[in-house]
Amino acid sequence: DTGVSQDPRHKITKRGQNVTFRCDPISEHNRLYWYRQTLGQGPEFLTYFQNEAQLEKSRLLSDRFSAERPKGSFSTLEIQRTEQGDSAMYLCASSLSQAFGEQYFGPGTRLTVT
Amino acid sequence: SQQGEEDPQALSIQEGENATMNCSYKTSINNLQWYRQNSGRGLVHLILIRSNEREKHSGRLRVTLDTSKKSSSLLITASRAADTASYFCATSGGSNYKLTFGKGTLLTVNP
């Protein structure tokens, strides 16, 4: 069990560019979550997958955001036409569906939009 | 939107002292969890307490839950410099999957 991994750890991009982040969950976990955390705040829920199905999207996830989890394994989060307000830490977490809510978090991807 | 509110926002203590953080939330829950986050890193799960439990212990951690007041407290006993981090409470309700976090308490333990 190597834990949840995220790539890249840091991303600096110019406004208007597209970025894609990857999350590899713990192998036997069938639930995968994305959260966004801005400075001085707690993480905020973005979206959630049960296997390959995306079951909920937050209102924070505008049309510029898209997330996928092909084959129910790793997941990608893409942001199109980035804006300065997208600068944040993007956290991925995974869990077992029968778990009572405990989630295992990756180290996060810090995005800076200049 | 944030569900919980931690209090205090920041806490500074000496090594060996106890640290108490509080969390209040707004809606009914299935469980409440506490996470730790070291500066700029991911979150580490500390402890989970179910809505039908009132107190739970894990090592130097003690968590209480009062569902009538919609509040929880986290006590860290005999603190160490390595406990320096931000601590977040997170609630889970309804379908029991997504977590709703508070803004956190920044704990500094001085050696």
mmCIF file of C-alpha atoms in Angstrom:
data_model
loop_
_atom_site.group_PDB
_atom_site.id
_atom_site.type_symbol
_atom_site.label_atom_id
_atom_site.label_comp_id
_atom_site.label_asym_id
_atom_site.label_seq_id
_atom_site.Cartn_x
_atom_site.Cartn_y
_atom_site.Cartn_z
ATOM 1 C CA ASP A 1 0.000 0.000 0.000
ATOM 2 C CA THR A 2 1.791 3.076 -1.265
ATOM 3 C CA GLY A 3 -0.939 5.535 -0.387
ATOM 4 C CA VAL A 4 -2.636 8.071 -2.624
ATOM 5 C CA SER A 5 -0.290 9.766 -5.069
ATOM 6 C CA GLN A 6 -0.785 12.940 -7.066
ATOM 7 C CA ASP A 7 1.111 14.356 -9.981
ATOM 8 C CA PRO A 8 2.425 16.961 -10.427
ATOM 9 C CA ARG A 9 3.035 18.295 -6.935
ATOM 10 C CA HIS A 10 3.350 21.843 -8.203
ATOM 11 C CA LYS A 11 2.126 23.510 -11.374
ATOM 12 C CA ILE A 12 2.647 27.085 -12.465
ATOM 13 C CA THR A 13 0.697 28.149 -15.505
ATOM 14 C CA LYS A 14 -0.312 31.317 -17.289
ATOM 15 C CA ARG A 15 -3.883 32.507 -17.306
ATOM 16 C CA GLY A 16 -5.812 30.963 -20.152
ATOM 17 C CA GLN A 17 -3.793 27.765 -20.349
ATOM 18 C CA ASN A 18 -5.207 24.295 -19.708
ATOM 19 C CA VAL A 19 -3.842 22.074 -16.949
ATOM 20 C CA THR A 20 -4.389 18.438 -16.027
ATOM 21 C CA PHE A 21 -3.725 16.755 -12.720
ATOM 22 C CA ARG A 22 -3.535 13.056 -12.010
ATOM 23 C CA CYS A 23 -4.488 11.091 -8.911
ATOM 24 C CA ASP A 24 -3.683 7.446 -8.225
ATOM 25 C CA PRO A 25 -5.784 6.152 -5.345
ATOM 26 C CA ILE A 26 -5.020 3.278 -3.013
ATOM 27 C CA SER A 27 -5.453 0.243 -5.235
ATOM 28 C CA GLU A 28 -8.421 -1.436 -3.557
ATOM 29 C CA HIS A 29 -10.354 1.806 -2.970
ATOM 30 C CA ASN A 30 -13.345 2.209 -5.244
ATOM 31 C CA ARG A 31 -14.288 5.731 -4.140
ATOM 32 C CA LEU A 32 -12.250 8.730 -5.250
ATOM 33 C CA TYR A 33 -12.765 12.364 -4.323
ATOM 34 C CA TRP A 34 -11.377 15.706 -5.431
ATOM 35 C CA TYR A 35 -11.225 18.686 -3.098
ATOM 36 C CA ARG A 36 -9.882 22.213 -3.501
ATOM 37 C CA GLN A 37 -8.195 24.120 -0.711
ATOM 38 C CA THR A 38 -7.353 27.815 -0.755
ATOM 39 C CA LEU A 39 -5.014 29.519 1.670
ATOM 40 C CA GLY A 40 -6.348 29.650 5.214
ATOM 41 C CA GLN A 41 -9.407 27.566 4.420
ATOM 42 C CA GLY A 42 -10.407 23.956 4.808
ATOM 43 C CA PRO A 43 -10.763 21.704 1.772
ATOM 44 C CA GLU A 44 -13.955 22.064 -0.248
ATOM 45 C CA PHE A 45 -15.552 19.141 -2.045
ATOM 46 C CA LEU A 46 -15.425 19.226 -5.840
ATOM 47 C CA THR A 47 -16.485 15.837 -7.135
ATOM 48 C CA TYR A 48 -16.686 12.140 -6.308
ATOM 49 C CA PHE A 49 -16.405 8.854 -8.187
ATOM 50 C CA GLN A 50 -17.672 5.422 -7.305
ATOM 51 C CA ASN A 51 -15.547 3.206 -9.539
ATOM 52 C CA GLU A 52 -15.684 4.912 -12.950
ATOM 53 C CA ALA A 53 -18.996 6.680 -12.362
ATOM 54 C CA GLN A 54 -18.929 10.358 -11.405
ATOM 55 C CA LEU A 55 -21.782 10.552 -8.911
ATOM 56 C CA GLU A 56 -21.710 14.138 -7.699
ATOM 57 C CA LYS A 57 -20.269 17.460 -8.753
ATOM 58 C CA SER A 58 -20.141 20.539 -6.569
ATOM 59 C CA ARG A 59 -21.375 23.895 -7.795
ATOM 60 C CA LEU A 60 -17.738 24.958 -7.400
ATOM 61 C CA LEU A 61 -16.949 22.816 -10.431
ATOM 62 C CA SER A 62 -17.635 25.193 -13.281
ATOM 63 C CA ASP A 63 -17.871 24.148 -16.924
ATOM 64 C CA ARG A 64 -14.134 24.739 -17.227
ATOM 65 C CA PHE A 65 -13.478 21.804 -14.923
ATOM 66 C CA SER A 66 -13.783 18.192 -15.947
ATOM 67 C CA ALA A 67 -12.846 15.044 -14.108
ATOM 68 C CA GLU A 68 -12.584 11.483 -15.310
ATOM 69 C CA ARG A 69 -11.820 8.116 -13.845
ATOM 70 C CA PRO A 70 -11.444 5.679 -16.725
ATOM 71 C CA LYS A 71 -11.697 2.023 -15.727
ATOM 72 C CA GLY A 72 -12.206 3.019 -12.120
ATOM 73 C CA SER A 73 -8.508 3.355 -11.424
ATOM 74 C CA PHE A 74 -6.616 6.651 -11.606
ATOM 75 C CA SER A 75 -8.422 9.940 -12.068
ATOM 76 C CA THR A 76 -7.637 13.156 -13.892
ATOM 77 C CA LEU A 77 -8.864 16.656 -13.187
ATOM 78 C CA GLU A 78 -8.597 19.110 -16.058
ATOM 79 C CA ILE A 79 -9.042 22.855 -15.834
ATOM 80 C CA GLN A 80 -9.499 24.669 -19.114
ATOM 81 C CA ARG A 81 -8.763 28.359 -19.649
ATOM 82 C CA THR A 82 -7.330 28.778 -16.186
ATOM 83 C CA GLU A 83 -8.062 31.920 -14.197
ATOM 84 C CA GLN A 84 -6.155 33.425 -11.298
ATOM 85 C CA GLY A 85 -8.975 32.384 -9.002
ATOM 86 C CA ASP A 86 -8.173 28.755 -9.787
ATOM 87 C CA SER A 87 -4.929 29.064 -7.825
ATOM 88 C CA ALA A 88 -5.276 26.584 -4.965
ATOM 89 C CA MET A 89 -4.205 23.208 -3.651
ATOM 90 C CA TYR A 90 -6.086 20.386 -5.368
ATOM 91 C CA LEU A 91 -6.402 17.366 -3.111
ATOM 92 C CA CYS A 92 -7.385 13.848 -4.057
ATOM 93 C CA ALA A 93 -8.652 11.270 -1.582
ATOM 94 C CA SER A 94 -9.847 7.707 -1.772
ATOM 95 C CA SER A 95 -11.811 5.319 0.397
ATOM 96 C CA LEU A 96 -13.514 1.957 0.458
ATOM 97 C CA SER A 97 -17.225 2.127 -0.257
ATOM 98 C CA GLN A 98 -18.019 0.196 2.892
ATOM 99 C CA ALA A 99 -15.801 2.383 5.032
ATOM 100 C CA PHE A 100 -17.536 4.619 7.521
ATOM 101 C CA GLY A 101 -16.282 7.822 5.936
ATOM 102 C CA GLU A 102 -12.548 7.802 6.578
ATOM 103 C CA GLN A 103 -10.706 9.119 3.544
ATOM 104 C CA TYR A 104 -7.047 8.843 2.673
ATOM 105 C CA PHE A 105 -5.577 11.975 1.135
ATOM 106 C CA GLY A 106 -2.764 12.458 -1.319
ATOM 107 C CA PRO A 107 -0.120 15.177 -0.937
ATOM 108 C CA GLY A 108 -1.986 17.540 -3.252
ATOM 109 C CA THR A 109 -1.143 19.504 -6.382
ATOM 110 C CA ARG A 110 -0.494 23.184 -5.800
ATOM 111 C CA LEU A 111 -1.618 25.244 -8.794
ATOM 112 C CA THR A 112 -0.453 28.796 -9.309
ATOM 113 C CA VAL A 113 -2.019 30.750 -12.156
ATOM 114 C CA THR A 114 -0.048 33.846 -13.116
ATOM 115 C CA SER B 1 -19.585 26.295 1.924
ATOM 116 C CA GLN B 2 -17.880 25.359 5.167
ATOM 117 C CA GLN B 3 -19.942 23.222 7.506
ATOM 118 C CA GLY B 4 -17.829 23.425 10.609
ATOM 119 C CA GLU B 5 -16.131 26.197 12.462
ATOM 120 C CA GLU B 6 -13.079 25.451 14.551
ATOM 121 C CA ASP B 7 -12.208 27.457 17.599
ATOM 122 C CA PRO B 8 -9.713 28.884 18.250
ATOM 123 C CA GLN B 9 -8.343 29.796 14.826
ATOM 124 C CA ALA B 10 -4.823 29.629 16.255
ATOM 125 C CA LEU B 11 -3.354 28.136 19.414
ATOM 126 C CA SER B 12 0.193 28.368 20.717
ATOM 127 C CA ILE B 13 1.346 26.197 23.625
ATOM 128 C CA GLN B 14 4.512 24.810 25.185
ATOM 129 C CA GLU B 15 5.650 21.256 24.694
ATOM 130 C CA GLY B 16 4.101 18.959 27.281
ATOM 131 C CA GLU B 17 0.928 21.024 27.665
ATOM 132 C CA ASN B 18 -2.484 19.869 26.519
ATOM 133 C CA ALA B 19 -4.202 21.409 23.498
ATOM 134 C CA THR B 20 -7.959 21.622 23.096
ATOM 135 C CA MET B 21 -9.683 22.544 19.860
ATOM 136 C CA ASN B 22 -13.400 22.877 19.314
ATOM 137 C CA CYS B 23 -15.599 22.413 16.299
ATOM 138 C CA SER B 24 -19.185 23.415 15.698
ATOM 139 C CA TYR B 25 -21.324 22.312 12.791
ATOM 140 C CA LYS B 26 -24.735 23.133 11.434
ATOM 141 C CA THR B 27 -26.597 20.114 10.112
ATOM 142 C CA SER B 28 -27.193 16.546 11.246
ATOM 143 C CA ILE B 29 -24.295 14.177 10.713
ATOM 144 C CA ASN B 30 -23.437 10.496 10.463
ATOM 145 C CA ASN B 31 -19.982 10.993 11.825
ATOM 146 C CA LEU B 32 -17.378 13.620 12.580
ATOM 147 C CA GLN B 33 -13.696 13.269 11.837
ATOM 148 C CA TRP B 34 -10.538 15.139 12.717
ATOM 149 C CA TYR B 35 -7.659 15.540 10.282
ATOM 150 C CA ARG B 36 -4.194 17.013 10.629
ATOM 151 C CA GLN B 37 -2.378 18.917 7.912
ATOM 152 C CA ASN B 38 1.253 19.888 8.055
ATOM 153 C CA SER B 39 2.149 23.055 6.192
ATOM 154 C CA GLY B 40 1.472 22.690 2.480
ATOM 155 C CA ARG B 41 0.894 18.960 2.681
ATOM 156 C CA GLY B 42 -1.999 16.522 2.406
ATOM 157 C CA LEU B 43 -4.350 15.668 5.237
ATOM 158 C CA VAL B 44 -3.856 12.809 7.646
ATOM 159 C CA HIS B 45 -6.861 11.168 9.262
ATOM 160 C CA LEU B 46 -6.668 11.207 13.058
ATOM 161 C CA ILE B 47 -9.907 9.910 14.494
ATOM 162 C CA LEU B 48 -13.559 9.336 13.620
ATOM 163 C CA ILE B 49 -16.484 9.499 16.006
ATOM 164 C CA ARG B 50 -19.937 8.308 15.030
ATOM 165 C CA SER B 51 -23.077 10.288 15.765
ATOM 166 C CA ASN B 52 -24.161 7.768 18.407
ATOM 167 C CA GLU B 53 -20.845 7.977 20.271
ATOM 168 C CA ARG B 54 -19.989 10.595 22.864
ATOM 169 C CA GLU B 55 -16.282 10.083 23.426
ATOM 170 C CA LYS B 56 -13.421 8.309 21.750
ATOM 171 C CA HIS B 57 -9.729 7.880 22.493
ATOM 172 C CA SER B 58 -6.750 7.115 20.311
ATOM 173 C CA GLY B 59 -3.306 7.356 21.859
ATOM 174 C CA ARG B 60 -2.849 10.963 23.024
ATOM 175 C CA LEU B 61 -6.073 12.041 21.314
ATOM 176 C CA ARG B 62 -9.468 12.359 22.942
ATOM 177 C CA VAL B 63 -12.519 13.403 20.968
ATOM 178 C CA THR B 64 -15.932 14.250 22.320
ATOM 179 C CA LEU B 65 -19.147 14.777 20.422
ATOM 180 C CA ASP B 66 -22.297 16.543 21.592
ATOM 181 C CA THR B 67 -24.927 16.194 18.905
ATOM 182 C CA SER B 68 -27.459 18.262 20.872
ATOM 183 C CA LYS B 69 -25.070 21.212 20.710
ATOM 184 C CA LYS B 70 -23.685 20.237 17.307
ATOM 185 C CA SER B 71 -20.165 20.480 18.629
ATOM 186 C CA SER B 72 -17.025 18.404 19.065
ATOM 187 C CA SER B 73 -13.711 18.861 20.806
ATOM 188 C CA LEU B 74 -10.271 17.410 20.165
ATOM 189 C CA LEU B 75 -7.844 17.144 23.055
ATOM 190 C CA ILE B 76 -4.183 16.405 22.430
ATOM 191 C CA THR B 77 -2.410 15.510 25.654
ATOM 192 C CA ALA B 78 1.282 15.940 26.391
ATOM 193 C CA SER B 79 1.857 17.844 23.171
ATOM 194 C CA ARG B 80 5.083 17.588 21.190
ATOM 195 C CA ALA B 81 6.731 19.958 18.731
ATOM 196 C CA ALA B 82 5.836 17.448 16.005
ATOM 197 C CA ASP B 83 2.137 18.098 16.720
ATOM 198 C CA THR B 84 2.532 21.549 15.161
ATOM 199 C CA ALA B 85 0.042 21.564 12.280
ATOM 200 C CA SER B 86 -3.416 22.673 11.239
ATOM 201 C CA TYR B 87 -6.279 20.595 12.578
ATOM 202 C CA PHE B 88 -9.585 20.305 10.758
ATOM 203 C CA CYS B 89 -12.886 18.790 11.721
ATOM 204 C CA ALA B 90 -14.933 17.287 8.921
ATOM 205 C CA THR B 91 -18.486 16.078 8.945
ATOM 206 C CA SER B 92 -20.136 13.409 6.908
ATOM 207 C CA GLY B 93 -23.864 13.022 6.526
ATOM 208 C CA GLY B 94 -26.552 11.749 4.236
ATOM 209 C CA SER B 95 -24.928 9.331 1.826
ATOM 210 C CA ASN B 96 -21.865 9.341 4.086
ATOM 211 C CA TYR B 97 -19.280 10.010 1.452
ATOM 212 C CA LYS B 98 -18.191 13.594 0.869
ATOM 213 C CA LEU B 99 -16.598 15.469 3.749
ATOM 214 C CA THR B 100 -17.418 19.028 4.718
ATOM 215 C CA PHE B 101 -14.511 20.723 6.469
ATOM 216 C CA GLY B 102 -14.179 23.643 8.825
ATOM 217 C CA LYS B 103 -11.535 26.342 8.449
ATOM 218 C CA GLY B 104 -9.152 24.692 10.863
ATOM 219 C CA THR B 105 -7.131 25.498 13.974
ATOM 220 C CA LEU B 106 -3.443 26.242 13.568
ATOM 221 C CA LEU B 107 -1.628 24.642 16.501
ATOM 222 C CA THR B 108 1.922 25.657 17.304
ATOM 223 C CA VAL B 109 3.780 23.657 19.938
ATOM 224 C CA ASN B 110 6.901 25.431 21.108
ATOM 225 C CA PRO B 111 9.835 23.273 22.248
#
